[in-house]
mmCIF file of C-alpha atoms in Angstrom:
data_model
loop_
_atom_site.group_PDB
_atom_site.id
_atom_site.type_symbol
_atom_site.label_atom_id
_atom_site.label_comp_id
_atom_site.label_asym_id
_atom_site.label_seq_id
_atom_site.Cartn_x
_atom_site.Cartn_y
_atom_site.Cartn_z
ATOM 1 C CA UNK A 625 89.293 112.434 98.712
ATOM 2 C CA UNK A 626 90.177 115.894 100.282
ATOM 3 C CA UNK A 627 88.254 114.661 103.905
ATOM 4 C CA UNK A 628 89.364 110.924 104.461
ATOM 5 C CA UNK A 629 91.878 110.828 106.766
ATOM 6 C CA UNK A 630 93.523 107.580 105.251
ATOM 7 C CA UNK A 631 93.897 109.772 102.264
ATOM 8 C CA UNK A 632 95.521 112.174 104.737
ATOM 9 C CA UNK A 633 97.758 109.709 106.313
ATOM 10 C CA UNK A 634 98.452 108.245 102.740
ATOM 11 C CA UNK A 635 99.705 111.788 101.806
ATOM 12 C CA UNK A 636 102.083 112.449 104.624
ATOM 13 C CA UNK A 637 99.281 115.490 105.773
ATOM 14 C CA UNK A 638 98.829 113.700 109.030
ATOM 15 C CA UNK A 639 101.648 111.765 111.131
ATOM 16 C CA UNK A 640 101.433 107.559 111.404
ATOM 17 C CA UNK A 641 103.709 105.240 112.499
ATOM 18 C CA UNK A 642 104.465 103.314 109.187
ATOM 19 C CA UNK A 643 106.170 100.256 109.455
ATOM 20 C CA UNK A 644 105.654 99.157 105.546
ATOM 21 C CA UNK A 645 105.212 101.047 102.349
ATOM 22 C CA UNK A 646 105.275 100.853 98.814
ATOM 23 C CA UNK A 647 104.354 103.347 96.092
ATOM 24 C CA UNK A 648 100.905 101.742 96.068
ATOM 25 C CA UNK A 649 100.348 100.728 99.648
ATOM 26 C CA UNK A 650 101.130 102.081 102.981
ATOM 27 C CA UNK A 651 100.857 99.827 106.233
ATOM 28 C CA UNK A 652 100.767 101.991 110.023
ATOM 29 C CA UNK A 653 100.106 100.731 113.741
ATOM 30 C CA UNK A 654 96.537 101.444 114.329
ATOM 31 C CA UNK A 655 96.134 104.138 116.769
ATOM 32 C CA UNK A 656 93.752 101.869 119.264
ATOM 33 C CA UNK A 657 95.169 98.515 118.718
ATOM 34 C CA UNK A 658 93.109 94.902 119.804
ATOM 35 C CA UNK A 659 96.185 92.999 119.683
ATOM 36 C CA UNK A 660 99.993 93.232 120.103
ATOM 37 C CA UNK A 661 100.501 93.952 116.327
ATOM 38 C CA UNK A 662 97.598 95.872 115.222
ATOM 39 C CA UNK A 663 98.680 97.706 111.594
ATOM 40 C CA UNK A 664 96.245 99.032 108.887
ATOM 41 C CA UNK A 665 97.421 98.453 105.686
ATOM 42 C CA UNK A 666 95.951 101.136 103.006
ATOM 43 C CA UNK A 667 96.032 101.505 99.185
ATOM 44 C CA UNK A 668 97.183 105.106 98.504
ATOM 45 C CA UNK A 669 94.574 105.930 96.205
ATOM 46 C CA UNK A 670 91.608 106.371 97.759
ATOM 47 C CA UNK A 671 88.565 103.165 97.426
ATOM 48 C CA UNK A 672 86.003 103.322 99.519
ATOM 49 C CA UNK A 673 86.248 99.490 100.288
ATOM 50 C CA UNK A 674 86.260 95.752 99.167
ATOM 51 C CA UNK A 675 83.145 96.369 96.602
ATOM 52 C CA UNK A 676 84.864 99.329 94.630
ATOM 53 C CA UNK A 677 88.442 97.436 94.895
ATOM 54 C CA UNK A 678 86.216 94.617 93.101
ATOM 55 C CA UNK A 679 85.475 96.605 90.182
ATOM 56 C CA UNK A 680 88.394 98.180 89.995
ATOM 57 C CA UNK A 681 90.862 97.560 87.047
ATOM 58 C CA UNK A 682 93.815 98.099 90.014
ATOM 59 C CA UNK A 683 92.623 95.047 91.735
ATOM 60 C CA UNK A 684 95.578 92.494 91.250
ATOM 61 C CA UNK A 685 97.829 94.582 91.781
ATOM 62 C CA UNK A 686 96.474 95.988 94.970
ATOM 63 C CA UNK A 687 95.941 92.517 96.471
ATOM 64 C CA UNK A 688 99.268 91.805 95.252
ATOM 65 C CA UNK A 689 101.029 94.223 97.199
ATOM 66 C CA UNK A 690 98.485 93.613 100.056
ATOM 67 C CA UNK A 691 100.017 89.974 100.354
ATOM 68 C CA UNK A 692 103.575 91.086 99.805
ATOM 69 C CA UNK A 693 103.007 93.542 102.861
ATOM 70 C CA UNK A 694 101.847 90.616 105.019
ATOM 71 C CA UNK A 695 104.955 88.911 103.975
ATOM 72 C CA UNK A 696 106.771 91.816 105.012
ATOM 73 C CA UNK A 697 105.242 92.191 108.365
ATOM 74 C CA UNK A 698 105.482 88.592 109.328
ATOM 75 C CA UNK A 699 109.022 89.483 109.119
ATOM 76 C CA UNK A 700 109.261 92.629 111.054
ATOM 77 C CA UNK A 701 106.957 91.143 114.036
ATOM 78 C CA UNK A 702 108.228 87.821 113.539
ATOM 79 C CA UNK A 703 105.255 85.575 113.172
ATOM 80 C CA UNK A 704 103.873 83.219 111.020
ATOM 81 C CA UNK A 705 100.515 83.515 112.293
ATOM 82 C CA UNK A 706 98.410 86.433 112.060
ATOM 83 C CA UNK A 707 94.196 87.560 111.029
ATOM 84 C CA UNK A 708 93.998 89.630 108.080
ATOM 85 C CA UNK A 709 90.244 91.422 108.444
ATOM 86 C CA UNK A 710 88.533 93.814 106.199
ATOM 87 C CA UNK A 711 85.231 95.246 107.440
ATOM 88 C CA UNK A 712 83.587 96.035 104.190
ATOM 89 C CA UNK A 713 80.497 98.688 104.805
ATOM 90 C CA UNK A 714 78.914 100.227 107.677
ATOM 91 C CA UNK A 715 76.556 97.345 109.039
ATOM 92 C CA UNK A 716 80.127 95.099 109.015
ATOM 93 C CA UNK A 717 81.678 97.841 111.345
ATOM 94 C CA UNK A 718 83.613 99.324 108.694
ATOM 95 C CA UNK A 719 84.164 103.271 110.204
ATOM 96 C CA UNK A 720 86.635 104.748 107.942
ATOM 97 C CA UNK A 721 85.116 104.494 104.281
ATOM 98 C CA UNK A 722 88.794 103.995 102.453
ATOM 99 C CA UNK A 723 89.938 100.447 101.761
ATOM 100 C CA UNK A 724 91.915 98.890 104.696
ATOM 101 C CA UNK A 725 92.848 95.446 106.009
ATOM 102 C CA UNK A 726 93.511 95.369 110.177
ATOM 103 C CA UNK A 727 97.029 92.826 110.427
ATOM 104 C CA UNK A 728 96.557 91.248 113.702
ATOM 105 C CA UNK A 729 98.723 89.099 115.214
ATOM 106 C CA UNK A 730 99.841 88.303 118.954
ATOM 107 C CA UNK A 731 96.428 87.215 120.082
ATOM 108 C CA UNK A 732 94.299 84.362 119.394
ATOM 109 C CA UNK A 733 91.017 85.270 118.301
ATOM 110 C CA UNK A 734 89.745 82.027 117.667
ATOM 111 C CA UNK A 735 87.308 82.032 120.457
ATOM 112 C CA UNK A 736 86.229 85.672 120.368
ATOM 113 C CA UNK A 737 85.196 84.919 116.214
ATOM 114 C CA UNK A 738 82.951 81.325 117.363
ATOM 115 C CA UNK A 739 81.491 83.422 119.919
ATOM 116 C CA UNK A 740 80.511 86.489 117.378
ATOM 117 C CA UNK A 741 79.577 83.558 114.207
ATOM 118 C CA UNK A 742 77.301 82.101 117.644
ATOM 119 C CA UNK A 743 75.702 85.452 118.658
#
């Protein structure tokens, strides 16, 4: 998708930080992070989000190498414990419309997600 700038990222047209990639996946420090480790991890191929990647035949593999980058980050930050969120369509806060998972870790968040499930 010529106007997603995940695509763009995913591409190497605009600059990230990447601390993780694959041929499939690509994993960056999100540019306004809510925690101490704050990285998007993308598919390269553009899906709008968790409902296409559902009916997609690339699924598996996708959450596959989703997992493995978790792995992979737990090792880089150092951490066992960490929130893996996806934000799947507009009303759930998603703002970029390509398929990405926020890796959080550093922070509890336990509170600040009763007080949300409570609001």
């Amino acid at each position: 998708m010529s106007d997603c700038i995940f695509c763009k990222i995913a591409h190497g047209e605009i600059p990230a930080e990447v601390v993780y990639e694959t041929d499939k996946i690509i994993a960056f420090n999100d540019l306004h992070p809510v925690a101490p480790v704050h990285v998007l991890i993308i598919p390269k191929a553009h899906l709008a989000d968790m409902n296409e990647l559902a009916s997609s035949d690339q699924r598996a593999e996708l959450m596959e190498e989703v997992l493995q980058a978790t792995q992979a980050l737990c090792k880089l930050y150092h951490t066992r414990s960490f929130n893996l969120i996806n934000n799947c369509g507009q009303e759930a806060g998603q703002s970029v419309f390509h398929l990405h998972f926020h890796f959080i870790s550093g922070v509890d968040l336990t509170q600040k997600i009763a007080a949300a499930a409570q609001a």
